[in-house]
CSV table of C-alpha atoms in Angstrom, one decimal:
chain,number,residue,atom,x,y,z
A,1,UNK,CA,-20.5,-6.3,33.9
A,2,UNK,CA,-17.7,-3.8,34.5
A,3,UNK,CA,-14.9,-3.1,32.1
A,4,UNK,CA,-11.6,-1.7,33.1
A,5,UNK,CA,-10.4,0.9,30.7
A,6,UNK,CA,-7.1,2.7,30.2
A,7,UNK,CA,-6.9,6.5,30.0
A,8,UNK,CA,-6.4,7.8,26.5
A,9,UNK,CA,-2.7,8.3,26.6
A,10,UNK,CA,0.2,8.0,24.1
A,11,UNK,CA,2.4,4.9,24.3
A,12,UNK,CA,5.5,5.0,22.2
A,13,UNK,CA,6.4,1.7,20.5
A,14,UNK,CA,9.8,0.9,18.9
A,15,UNK,CA,10.5,4.4,17.3
A,16,UNK,CA,11.6,7.3,19.4
A,17,UNK,CA,10.4,10.7,18.2
A,18,UNK,CA,13.8,11.7,17.0
A,19,UNK,CA,14.5,13.1,13.6
A,20,UNK,CA,16.0,10.8,11.0
A,21,UNK,CA,19.7,11.0,10.3
A,22,UNK,CA,21.5,13.1,7.6
A,23,UNK,CA,20.7,12.1,4.0
A,24,UNK,CA,19.8,13.2,0.5
A,25,UNK,CA,16.4,12.1,-0.9
A,26,UNK,CA,17.1,11.5,-4.6
A,27,UNK,CA,13.9,11.5,-6.5
A,28,UNK,CA,13.7,10.0,-10.0
A,29,UNK,CA,10.6,11.1,-11.9
A,30,UNK,CA,10.7,14.3,-9.8
A,31,UNK,CA,8.5,16.3,-12.3
A,32,UNK,CA,5.6,13.7,-12.1
A,33,UNK,CA,2.3,13.8,-10.4
A,34,UNK,CA,3.2,11.4,-7.5
A,35,UNK,CA,6.0,13.9,-6.4
A,36,UNK,CA,3.8,17.0,-6.1
A,37,UNK,CA,0.7,15.3,-4.8
A,38,UNK,CA,2.2,12.8,-2.3
A,39,UNK,CA,5.9,12.8,-1.8
A,40,UNK,CA,6.7,16.5,-1.3
A,41,UNK,CA,3.6,17.0,0.8
A,42,UNK,CA,4.7,14.0,2.9
A,43,UNK,CA,8.2,15.5,3.4
A,44,UNK,CA,6.5,18.8,4.3
A,45,UNK,CA,4.5,17.0,7.0
A,46,UNK,CA,7.7,15.4,8.3
A,47,UNK,CA,9.3,18.9,8.5
A,48,UNK,CA,6.3,20.2,10.6
A,49,UNK,CA,6.6,17.1,12.8
A,50,UNK,CA,10.4,17.8,13.3
A,51,UNK,CA,11.3,14.4,12.0
A,52,UNK,CA,13.7,15.6,9.3
A,53,UNK,CA,17.2,16.5,10.2
A,54,UNK,CA,18.8,19.9,9.4
A,55,UNK,CA,21.3,18.0,7.4
A,56,UNK,CA,18.8,17.0,4.7
A,57,UNK,CA,18.2,17.8,1.0
A,58,UNK,CA,16.1,16.6,-2.0
A,59,UNK,CA,17.6,16.1,-5.4
A,60,UNK,CA,15.0,15.8,-8.2
A,61,UNK,CA,16.0,14.0,-11.4
A,62,UNK,CA,13.8,14.1,-14.5
A,63,UNK,CA,13.8,14.5,-18.3
A,64,UNK,CA,11.8,17.8,-18.0
A,65,UNK,CA,13.7,20.9,-18.9
A,66,UNK,CA,13.1,22.9,-15.7
A,67,UNK,CA,15.1,25.6,-13.9
A,68,UNK,CA,15.7,25.2,-10.2
A,69,UNK,CA,13.1,27.8,-9.4
A,70,UNK,CA,10.6,26.3,-11.8
A,71,UNK,CA,11.1,22.9,-10.1
A,72,UNK,CA,10.7,24.3,-6.7
A,73,UNK,CA,7.5,26.0,-7.7
A,74,UNK,CA,6.1,23.0,-9.5
A,75,UNK,CA,6.5,20.5,-6.7
A,76,UNK,CA,5.4,22.8,-3.9
A,77,UNK,CA,2.2,24.1,-5.5
A,78,UNK,CA,0.0,21.9,-3.3
A,79,UNK,CA,1.7,22.9,0.0
A,80,UNK,CA,-0.1,25.3,2.4
A,81,UNK,CA,1.2,28.9,2.4
A,82,UNK,CA,-0.4,30.3,5.6
A,83,UNK,CA,1.5,31.9,8.4
A,84,UNK,CA,1.8,28.6,10.4
A,85,UNK,CA,3.4,26.9,7.4
A,86,UNK,CA,5.7,29.6,6.1
A,87,UNK,CA,8.8,28.6,8.0
A,88,UNK,CA,8.4,24.9,7.2
A,89,UNK,CA,7.8,25.7,3.5
A,90,UNK,CA,10.8,28.0,3.3
A,91,UNK,CA,13.0,25.4,5.0
A,92,UNK,CA,12.0,22.7,2.5
A,93,UNK,CA,12.2,24.8,-0.6
A,94,UNK,CA,15.8,25.8,0.2
A,95,UNK,CA,16.7,22.1,0.3
A,96,UNK,CA,15.2,21.3,-3.1
A,97,UNK,CA,17.6,20.8,-6.0
A,98,UNK,CA,17.2,19.6,-9.6
A,99,UNK,CA,19.1,17.7,-12.2
A,100,UNK,CA,17.8,17.2,-15.7
A,101,UNK,CA,18.7,13.9,-17.4
A,102,UNK,CA,17.7,10.8,-19.3
A,103,UNK,CA,17.5,7.6,-17.1
A,104,UNK,CA,19.2,5.6,-19.9
A,105,UNK,CA,22.2,8.0,-20.2
A,106,UNK,CA,25.3,7.2,-18.1
A,107,UNK,CA,26.2,10.9,-18.2
A,108,UNK,CA,23.1,11.6,-16.2
A,109,UNK,CA,24.4,9.5,-13.4
A,110,UNK,CA,27.9,10.8,-13.6
A,111,UNK,CA,26.5,14.4,-13.2
A,112,UNK,CA,24.3,13.2,-10.4
A,113,UNK,CA,27.2,11.8,-8.6
A,114,UNK,CA,29.0,15.1,-8.8
A,115,UNK,CA,25.9,17.0,-7.7
A,116,UNK,CA,25.5,14.8,-4.7
A,117,UNK,CA,29.1,15.3,-3.6
A,118,UNK,CA,28.4,19.1,-3.7
A,119,UNK,CA,25.2,18.7,-1.7
A,120,UNK,CA,27.0,16.6,0.9
A,121,UNK,CA,29.4,19.5,1.4
A,122,UNK,CA,26.8,22.2,1.5
A,123,UNK,CA,24.2,20.4,3.7
A,124,UNK,CA,26.4,18.0,5.6
A,125,UNK,CA,24.4,15.0,4.4
A,126,UNK,CA,27.4,12.6,5.0
A,127,UNK,CA,27.0,10.6,1.8
A,128,UNK,CA,23.7,8.9,2.8
A,129,UNK,CA,21.4,8.6,-0.2
A,130,UNK,CA,17.8,7.4,-0.4
A,131,UNK,CA,16.9,6.9,-4.1
A,132,UNK,CA,13.2,6.9,-4.8
A,133,UNK,CA,12.0,5.5,-8.2
A,134,UNK,CA,8.8,7.4,-8.8
A,135,UNK,CA,8.9,6.4,-12.5
A,136,UNK,CA,7.2,4.0,-14.9
A,137,UNK,CA,8.0,0.3,-14.1
A,138,UNK,CA,10.1,0.0,-17.3
A,139,UNK,CA,12.8,2.2,-15.8
A,140,UNK,CA,13.2,0.3,-12.4
A,141,UNK,CA,15.9,-2.1,-13.5
A,142,UNK,CA,17.6,0.4,-15.8
A,143,UNK,CA,18.0,3.0,-13.0
A,144,UNK,CA,19.3,0.5,-10.5
A,145,UNK,CA,21.8,-0.8,-13.0
A,146,UNK,CA,22.9,2.8,-13.7
A,147,UNK,CA,23.3,3.5,-10.0
A,148,UNK,CA,25.5,0.5,-9.8
A,149,UNK,CA,27.8,1.5,-12.7
A,150,UNK,CA,28.1,5.0,-11.3
A,151,UNK,CA,29.1,3.7,-7.9
A,152,UNK,CA,26.1,5.3,-6.3
A,153,UNK,CA,24.7,2.1,-4.8
A,154,UNK,CA,27.9,1.1,-2.9
A,155,UNK,CA,27.8,1.3,0.8
A,156,UNK,CA,31.2,2.0,2.5
A,157,UNK,CA,32.8,4.0,5.2
A,158,UNK,CA,29.6,4.1,7.2
A,159,UNK,CA,27.5,5.6,4.3
A,160,UNK,CA,24.2,4.0,3.5
A,161,UNK,CA,22.4,3.8,0.2
A,162,UNK,CA,18.8,2.6,-0.2
A,163,UNK,CA,16.5,2.3,-3.1
A,164,UNK,CA,12.7,2.7,-2.9
A,165,UNK,CA,10.8,0.9,-5.8
A,166,UNK,CA,7.1,1.8,-6.5
A,167,UNK,CA,4.6,-0.8,-7.6
A,168,UNK,CA,3.9,-2.7,-9.8
A,169,UNK,CA,6.8,-4.9,-9.1
A,170,UNK,CA,6.6,-7.1,-12.1
A,171,UNK,CA,3.6,-8.1,-14.3
A,172,UNK,CA,3.5,-11.8,-13.2
A,173,UNK,CA,5.5,-14.3,-11.2
A,174,UNK,CA,8.2,-14.7,-13.9
A,175,UNK,CA,8.8,-11.0,-14.4
A,176,UNK,CA,8.8,-10.4,-10.6
A,177,UNK,CA,11.5,-13.1,-10.2
A,178,UNK,CA,13.5,-11.6,-13.0
A,179,UNK,CA,13.3,-8.1,-11.6
A,180,UNK,CA,14.3,-9.4,-8.1
A,181,UNK,CA,17.2,-11.3,-9.7
A,182,UNK,CA,18.5,-8.3,-11.7
A,183,UNK,CA,18.4,-5.7,-9.0
A,184,UNK,CA,20.1,-8.0,-6.5
A,185,UNK,CA,23.1,-8.0,-8.8
A,186,UNK,CA,23.5,-4.4,-7.7
A,187,UNK,CA,21.8,-4.1,-4.3
A,188,UNK,CA,21.6,-6.2,-1.2
A,189,UNK,CA,18.1,-7.1,0.0
A,190,UNK,CA,18.5,-4.8,3.0
A,191,UNK,CA,19.0,-1.9,0.6
A,192,UNK,CA,15.7,-2.5,-1.3
A,193,UNK,CA,12.4,-1.0,-0.1
A,194,UNK,CA,9.5,-2.2,-2.2
A,195,UNK,CA,6.9,0.4,-1.3
A,196,UNK,CA,3.2,-0.2,-1.1
A,197,UNK,CA,1.5,3.1,-0.1
A,198,UNK,CA,-1.4,1.2,1.5
A,199,UNK,CA,0.9,0.2,4.3
A,200,UNK,CA,1.3,3.9,5.1
A,201,UNK,CA,-2.4,4.2,5.8
A,202,UNK,CA,-3.3,4.6,9.5
A,203,UNK,CA,-6.1,2.0,9.4
A,204,UNK,CA,-3.8,-0.6,7.8
A,205,UNK,CA,-1.0,0.0,10.3
A,206,UNK,CA,-3.6,-0.2,13.0
A,207,UNK,CA,-4.3,-3.9,12.2
A,208,UNK,CA,-1.3,-5.1,14.1
A,209,UNK,CA,-2.0,-2.8,17.0
A,210,UNK,CA,-5.6,-3.9,17.1
A,211,UNK,CA,-4.7,-7.6,17.0
A,212,UNK,CA,-1.6,-7.8,19.2
A,213,UNK,CA,-2.2,-4.9,21.7
A,214,UNK,CA,-5.7,-6.1,22.8
A,215,UNK,CA,-5.7,-9.4,24.7
A,216,UNK,CA,-9.5,-10.0,24.1
A,217,UNK,CA,-9.0,-10.7,20.4
A,218,UNK,CA,-6.1,-13.2,20.2
A,219,UNK,CA,-8.0,-16.2,21.9
A,220,UNK,CA,-10.9,-15.9,19.4
A,221,UNK,CA,-8.8,-15.0,16.2
A,222,UNK,CA,-9.0,-18.5,14.7
A,223,UNK,CA,-11.2,-21.1,12.9
A,224,UNK,CA,-13.0,-22.0,16.1
A,225,UNK,CA,-14.7,-18.7,16.4
A,226,UNK,CA,-14.5,-17.0,13.0
A,227,UNK,CA,-16.8,-18.1,10.1
A,228,UNK,CA,-15.2,-16.1,7.3
A,229,UNK,CA,-13.3,-12.9,6.5
A,230,UNK,CA,-14.2,-10.3,3.9
A,231,UNK,CA,-11.7,-7.7,2.5
A,232,UNK,CA,-13.1,-4.9,0.4
A,233,UNK,CA,-11.1,-2.2,-1.4
A,234,UNK,CA,-13.5,0.0,-3.3
A,235,UNK,CA,-12.8,3.1,-5.4
A,236,UNK,CA,-15.3,5.5,-6.9
A,237,UNK,CA,-12.8,6.8,-9.5
A,238,UNK,CA,-12.2,5.4,-12.9
A,239,UNK,CA,-8.8,5.1,-14.5
A,240,UNK,CA,-8.5,8.9,-14.7
A,241,UNK,CA,-5.3,9.6,-16.7
A,242,UNK,CA,-3.8,6.1,-16.3
A,243,UNK,CA,-5.9,4.5,-19.1
A,244,UNK,CA,-2.9,3.5,-21.2
A,245,UNK,CA,-1.1,1.8,-18.3
A,246,UNK,CA,-4.2,0.3,-16.7
A,247,UNK,CA,-5.5,-1.2,-19.9
A,248,UNK,CA,-2.4,-3.4,-20.0
A,249,UNK,CA,-2.5,-4.2,-16.3
A,250,UNK,CA,-6.1,-4.5,-15.0
A,251,UNK,CA,-7.3,-4.6,-11.4
A,252,UNK,CA,-6.0,-8.1,-10.7
A,253,UNK,CA,-2.4,-7.1,-11.4
A,254,UNK,CA,-2.8,-3.6,-10.1
A,255,UNK,CA,-4.3,-4.4,-6.7
A,256,UNK,CA,-4.2,-8.0,-5.6
A,257,UNK,CA,-0.6,-9.1,-5.4
A,258,UNK,CA,0.3,-6.0,-3.4
A,259,UNK,CA,-2.5,-4.0,-1.6
A,260,UNK,CA,-4.9,-6.9,-1.0
A,261,UNK,CA,-2.3,-9.5,-0.1
A,262,UNK,CA,-0.8,-7.1,2.4
A,263,UNK,CA,-4.2,-6.6,4.1
A,264,UNK,CA,-4.8,-10.3,4.1
A,265,UNK,CA,-1.4,-11.2,5.5
A,266,UNK,CA,-1.6,-8.6,8.3
A,267,UNK,CA,-5.0,-10.0,9.2
A,268,UNK,CA,-4.0,-13.7,9.2
A,269,UNK,CA,-0.4,-13.6,10.4
A,270,UNK,CA,0.8,-15.1,13.7
A,271,UNK,CA,2.1,-12.8,16.4
A,272,UNK,CA,5.7,-11.9,15.6
A,273,UNK,CA,8.4,-12.3,18.3
A,274,UNK,CA,9.1,-8.5,18.0
A,275,UNK,CA,8.1,-5.6,15.8
A,276,UNK,CA,11.5,-5.6,14.0
A,277,UNK,CA,11.2,-5.8,10.3
A,278,UNK,CA,12.1,-9.4,9.5
A,279,UNK,CA,10.2,-10.7,12.5
A,280,UNK,CA,7.0,-9.1,11.1
A,281,UNK,CA,7.7,-10.0,7.5
A,282,UNK,CA,8.5,-13.6,8.3
A,283,UNK,CA,5.0,-14.1,9.7
A,284,UNK,CA,3.4,-12.3,6.7
A,285,UNK,CA,5.4,-14.5,4.4
A,286,UNK,CA,4.3,-17.7,6.1
A,287,UNK,CA,0.7,-16.7,5.4
A,288,UNK,CA,1.3,-16.0,1.8
A,289,UNK,CA,3.2,-19.3,1.3
A,290,UNK,CA,0.3,-21.1,3.0
A,291,UNK,CA,-2.3,-19.8,0.5
A,292,UNK,CA,-4.1,-22.8,-1.1
A,293,UNK,CA,-3.2,-22.7,-4.8
A,294,UNK,CA,-6.0,-22.3,-7.3
A,295,UNK,CA,-6.2,-24.8,-10.2
A,296,UNK,CA,-8.1,-24.0,-13.4
A,297,UNK,CA,-11.3,-25.5,-12.0
A,298,UNK,CA,-10.9,-23.4,-8.8
A,299,UNK,CA,-10.5,-20.2,-10.9
A,300,UNK,CA,-13.9,-20.8,-12.5
A,301,UNK,CA,-15.6,-21.4,-9.1
A,302,UNK,CA,-13.8,-18.9,-7.0
A,303,UNK,CA,-13.0,-15.9,-9.1
A,304,UNK,CA,-15.2,-13.1,-10.6
A,305,UNK,CA,-14.1,-10.3,-13.0
A,306,UNK,CA,-16.0,-7.3,-14.1
A,307,UNK,CA,-15.7,-4.1,-16.1
A,308,UNK,CA,-17.7,-0.9,-15.4
A,309,UNK,CA,-20.2,0.5,-17.8
A,310,UNK,CA,-22.0,3.9,-17.8
A,311,UNK,CA,-23.7,4.9,-14.6
A,312,UNK,CA,-24.1,7.6,-11.9
A,313,UNK,CA,-22.0,8.5,-8.9
A,314,UNK,CA,-24.1,10.9,-6.9
A,315,UNK,CA,-25.6,13.3,-9.4
A,316,UNK,CA,-22.8,12.9,-11.9
A,317,UNK,CA,-23.1,10.7,-15.0
A,318,UNK,CA,-19.9,8.9,-15.7
A,319,UNK,CA,-18.7,7.0,-18.8
A,320,UNK,CA,-18.0,3.3,-19.3
A,321,UNK,CA,-14.5,2.1,-19.0
A,322,UNK,CA,-14.2,1.5,-22.8
A,323,UNK,CA,-14.8,5.3,-23.3
A,324,UNK,CA,-12.0,6.4,-21.0
A,325,UNK,CA,-8.9,8.1,-22.5
A,326,UNK,CA,-6.2,5.6,-23.5
A,327,UNK,CA,-8.5,2.6,-23.3
A,328,UNK,CA,-9.3,0.3,-26.3
A,329,UNK,CA,-13.0,0.5,-27.4
A,330,UNK,CA,-13.0,-3.3,-27.3
A,331,UNK,CA,-11.0,-3.7,-24.1
A,332,UNK,CA,-11.3,-6.9,-22.2
A,333,UNK,CA,-9.4,-5.6,-19.2
A,334,UNK,CA,-11.1,-6.1,-15.8
A,335,UNK,CA,-11.8,-3.2,-13.5
A,336,UNK,CA,-13.3,-5.4,-10.7
A,337,UNK,CA,-12.1,-8.6,-9.1
A,338,UNK,CA,-13.6,-10.9,-6.5
A,339,UNK,CA,-11.8,-14.0,-5.2
A,340,UNK,CA,-12.4,-16.7,-2.6
A,341,UNK,CA,-9.1,-17.9,-1.1
A,342,UNK,CA,-8.2,-20.4,1.6
A,343,UNK,CA,-5.2,-20.6,3.9
A,344,UNK,CA,-3.8,-24.1,4.7
A,345,UNK,CA,-2.6,-23.8,8.3
A,346,UNK,CA,-4.0,-24.7,11.7
A,347,UNK,CA,-5.4,-21.2,12.6
A,348,UNK,CA,-7.4,-20.7,9.3
A,349,UNK,CA,-8.2,-24.1,7.9
A,350,UNK,CA,-11.7,-24.0,6.6
A,351,UNK,CA,-12.1,-20.3,7.0
A,352,UNK,CA,-12.6,-18.7,3.6
A,353,UNK,CA,-11.3,-15.2,2.8
A,354,UNK,CA,-13.4,-13.3,0.3
A,355,UNK,CA,-11.7,-10.4,-1.5
A,356,UNK,CA,-13.2,-7.8,-3.7
A,357,UNK,CA,-11.6,-4.7,-5.3
A,358,UNK,CA,-12.7,-2.5,-8.1
A,359,UNK,CA,-13.2,0.9,-9.7
A,360,UNK,CA,-16.3,3.1,-10.1
A,361,UNK,CA,-18.0,1.4,-7.2
A,362,UNK,CA,-20.7,2.9,-5.0
A,363,UNK,CA,-18.4,4.3,-2.3
A,364,UNK,CA,-14.7,4.9,-1.7
A,365,UNK,CA,-14.1,2.4,1.1
A,366,UNK,CA,-11.6,-0.1,2.4
A,367,UNK,CA,-12.5,-2.5,5.2
A,368,UNK,CA,-11.7,-5.9,6.7
A,369,UNK,CA,-14.8,-7.5,8.0
A,370,UNK,CA,-14.4,-10.4,10.5
A,371,UNK,CA,-17.6,-12.5,10.6
A,372,UNK,CA,-17.7,-14.5,13.8
A,373,UNK,CA,-19.8,-17.7,14.1
A,374,UNK,CA,-23.2,-17.2,15.4
A,375,UNK,CA,-24.2,-18.6,18.8
A,376,UNK,CA,-26.6,-21.5,18.6
A,377,UNK,CA,-29.1,-19.6,20.8
A,378,UNK,CA,-29.0,-15.8,21.1
A,379,UNK,CA,-30.3,-15.6,24.6
A,380,UNK,CA,-29.4,-11.9,25.1
A,381,UNK,CA,-30.3,-10.6,21.7
A,382,UNK,CA,-32.4,-7.8,23.3
A,383,UNK,CA,-30.2,-7.0,26.2
A,384,UNK,CA,-28.3,-3.6,26.5
A,385,UNK,CA,-24.6,-3.8,26.0
A,386,UNK,CA,-21.6,-2.2,27.6
A,387,UNK,CA,-18.8,-0.5,25.7
A,388,UNK,CA,-15.4,-2.0,25.7
A,389,UNK,CA,-12.1,-0.3,24.8
A,390,UNK,CA,-9.1,-1.4,22.8
A,391,UNK,CA,-5.8,0.0,21.6
A,392,UNK,CA,-5.5,1.7,18.3
A,393,UNK,CA,-2.7,3.5,16.4
A,394,UNK,CA,-2.7,7.3,16.7
A,395,UNK,CA,-2.3,8.8,13.2
A,396,UNK,CA,1.2,10.1,12.4
A,397,UNK,CA,4.6,9.0,11.2
A,398,UNK,CA,5.4,7.5,14.7
A,399,UNK,CA,3.9,4.3,16.1
A,400,UNK,CA,1.9,5.4,19.1
A,401,UNK,CA,-1.1,3.7,20.7
A,402,UNK,CA,-4.2,5.3,22.3
A,403,UNK,CA,-7.2,3.7,24.0
A,404,UNK,CA,-10.6,4.0,22.3
A,405,UNK,CA,-14.1,2.7,22.7
A,406,UNK,CA,-15.0,-0.5,20.7
A,407,UNK,CA,-17.1,1.8,18.4
A,408,UNK,CA,-14.9,4.7,17.3
A,409,UNK,CA,-13.9,7.1,14.6
A,410,UNK,CA,-10.4,8.3,14.1
A,411,UNK,CA,-11.4,11.9,13.8
A,412,UNK,CA,-13.2,11.8,17.1
A,413,UNK,CA,-10.3,10.4,19.1
A,414,UNK,CA,-7.2,11.5,17.2
A,415,UNK,CA,-8.1,14.6,15.2
A,416,UNK,CA,-8.1,15.1,11.5
A,417,UNK,CA,-4.6,16.0,10.6
A,418,UNK,CA,-4.1,15.5,6.8
A,419,UNK,CA,-1.5,12.8,6.3
A,420,UNK,CA,-0.9,11.4,2.8
A,421,UNK,CA,0.0,7.9,4.0
A,422,UNK,CA,3.6,8.2,2.8
A,423,UNK,CA,5.0,10.0,5.8
A,424,UNK,CA,5.6,6.9,7.9
A,425,UNK,CA,7.0,5.1,4.9
A,426,UNK,CA,9.5,7.8,4.0
A,427,UNK,CA,10.6,8.2,7.6
A,428,UNK,CA,11.1,4.4,8.0
A,429,UNK,CA,13.2,4.4,4.8
A,430,UNK,CA,15.4,7.1,6.2
A,431,UNK,CA,16.0,5.2,9.5
A,432,UNK,CA,16.3,1.9,7.8
A,433,UNK,CA,13.2,0.2,9.2
A,434,UNK,CA,11.8,-2.2,6.5
A,435,UNK,CA,8.8,-3.5,8.5
A,436,UNK,CA,6.2,-1.9,6.2
A,437,UNK,CA,7.9,-2.9,3.0
A,438,UNK,CA,7.7,-6.2,1.0
A,439,UNK,CA,10.6,-8.6,0.9
A,440,UNK,CA,11.4,-10.5,-2.4
A,441,UNK,CA,9.8,-13.7,-1.2
A,442,UNK,CA,6.6,-11.9,-0.2
A,443,UNK,CA,6.3,-10.3,-3.7
A,444,UNK,CA,6.8,-13.6,-5.4
A,445,UNK,CA,4.3,-15.4,-3.1
A,446,UNK,CA,1.7,-12.7,-3.9
A,447,UNK,CA,2.2,-13.3,-7.6
A,448,UNK,CA,2.0,-17.0,-7.0
A,449,UNK,CA,-1.6,-16.5,-5.9
A,450,UNK,CA,-2.5,-14.4,-8.9
A,451,UNK,CA,-0.7,-16.2,-11.7
A,452,UNK,CA,-3.2,-19.1,-12.1
A,453,UNK,CA,-6.1,-16.6,-12.4
A,454,UNK,CA,-4.2,-14.6,-15.0
A,455,UNK,CA,-3.5,-17.7,-17.0
A,456,UNK,CA,-7.2,-18.9,-17.1
A,457,UNK,CA,-8.5,-15.4,-17.8
A,458,UNK,CA,-6.0,-15.0,-20.6
A,459,UNK,CA,-7.1,-18.3,-22.2
A,460,UNK,CA,-10.8,-17.6,-21.8
A,461,UNK,CA,-11.7,-13.9,-22.5
A,462,UNK,CA,-14.8,-12.5,-20.8
A,463,UNK,CA,-18.1,-13.2,-22.5
A,464,UNK,CA,-19.9,-10.1,-21.4
A,465,UNK,CA,-18.2,-6.7,-20.7
A,466,UNK,CA,-19.2,-4.3,-19.3
A,467,UNK,CA,-21.1,-6.2,-16.7
A,468,UNK,CA,-21.7,-3.7,-13.9
A,469,UNK,CA,-22.9,-0.1,-13.9
A,470,UNK,CA,-20.8,2.6,-12.4
A,471,UNK,CA,-22.0,3.5,-8.9
A,472,UNK,CA,-22.9,-0.1,-7.9
A,473,UNK,CA,-21.0,-2.7,-6.0
A,474,UNK,CA,-19.9,-4.7,-9.0
A,475,UNK,CA,-21.3,-7.5,-11.1
A,476,UNK,CA,-24.0,-9.9,-9.9
A,477,UNK,CA,-21.6,-12.8,-10.1
A,478,UNK,CA,-19.7,-11.3,-7.1
A,479,UNK,CA,-22.9,-11.7,-5.0
A,480,UNK,CA,-23.4,-15.2,-6.3
A,481,UNK,CA,-19.8,-16.1,-5.2
A,482,UNK,CA,-21.0,-15.5,-1.6
A,483,UNK,CA,-24.5,-16.9,-2.0
A,484,UNK,CA,-23.2,-20.3,-3.2
A,485,UNK,CA,-21.7,-20.6,0.4
A,486,UNK,CA,-24.9,-19.3,2.0
A,487,UNK,CA,-23.2,-16.0,2.8
A,488,UNK,CA,-23.4,-12.4,1.6
A,489,UNK,CA,-21.2,-9.3,1.4
A,490,UNK,CA,-21.4,-7.0,4.4
A,491,UNK,CA,-23.6,-4.1,3.5
A,492,UNK,CA,-21.6,-0.9,3.3
A,493,UNK,CA,-23.7,2.2,4.1
A,494,UNK,CA,-23.5,5.2,1.7
């Protein structure tokens, strides 16, 4: 058998490699950990990729009492300082500004408005503002309302204003609906970018390229050939310094309505008519609205929750969840979730989707495993095979496709440049491409899947926590969830 392969070349899709237009990146919560570990390094990588315009600036806003120099030093401490990075670092530092203020104080936003006018004059940013809410969720609506009162959200005379909102977007379906309703009194839907950093990851973006740029997969991507699908999102870390927040949220709220539902919808969606934002999101939304609702009996049969106890990760002994800082010693909050879900449409009827996500698991790993149905008689089980090739996304903030063997590693084909996952998302915000961001109906549909589970779990607290040791793959009940269907989780090698 011969296979025709394409040379490993770059194919540009949709985006050109041009820099984004003039704008000010206004960063609320600018003194926080997300800023220095992810957002500023992402902007730095965009500088090196020549995807930021000369007419660009960053305005940090936070309650911390910092001088301009102290702010610049604080947020750039993780950036490289070698010769090759010196010019890019200096370019970015000179465009960093800071405004101290309380998010609930109207005077903060009055001063911010004046500072932005001055930055527009100095850096020719033309009145285009990208507001990023890297804050606690309780400030989301407050900041948006204050932007509206100060006139900072108003788009006129060709100036654009966009707002990026971090997760979690609500705590349940009702609160998500309320937040959507409130912020839409100030912003149009096209101005709202609900960010999920998972969609900035190379392998997640690659799902669409894998499915729709490789003709060999589409004919078999359905219930006729696929037995079931497994989605695993495993973390080795505990709650770190997020104990107070996490103990009120839990893994189900923290991971499933956003990260996991995004992975599921990208895997199960129909081919969009184009790669424009609403064409892609329309197909994702159809999947989420087609999810078979779970009634209380389904929740008992198709959901598993767990909480990690003491254990070992490599040679390190790690504590149980209830001993973590900020966590109640009697906490009933889950750190592991496994679900069995079904999609009611023609393509996926009868194909179960098994999801699992948790903390302190054996390996940091995210994968989507497509289990095809077995042939009734494996005639060529011992025959040698030939490699095939398929298209995959080349890492970076632009969408480019390269040809790779069926068995491949990103580092082997595309190098090991260190991207945070936020680069493509920030760039897309600046150019106004909302493809990788959740729309209001998608957010609410995701919560619609989770809400019945939350209700049952709240009414019936767990009987035995902790129920899995750190460094394992979760509670035994997660294996039993699969075994009841005569299936098992795919073994993930250490």
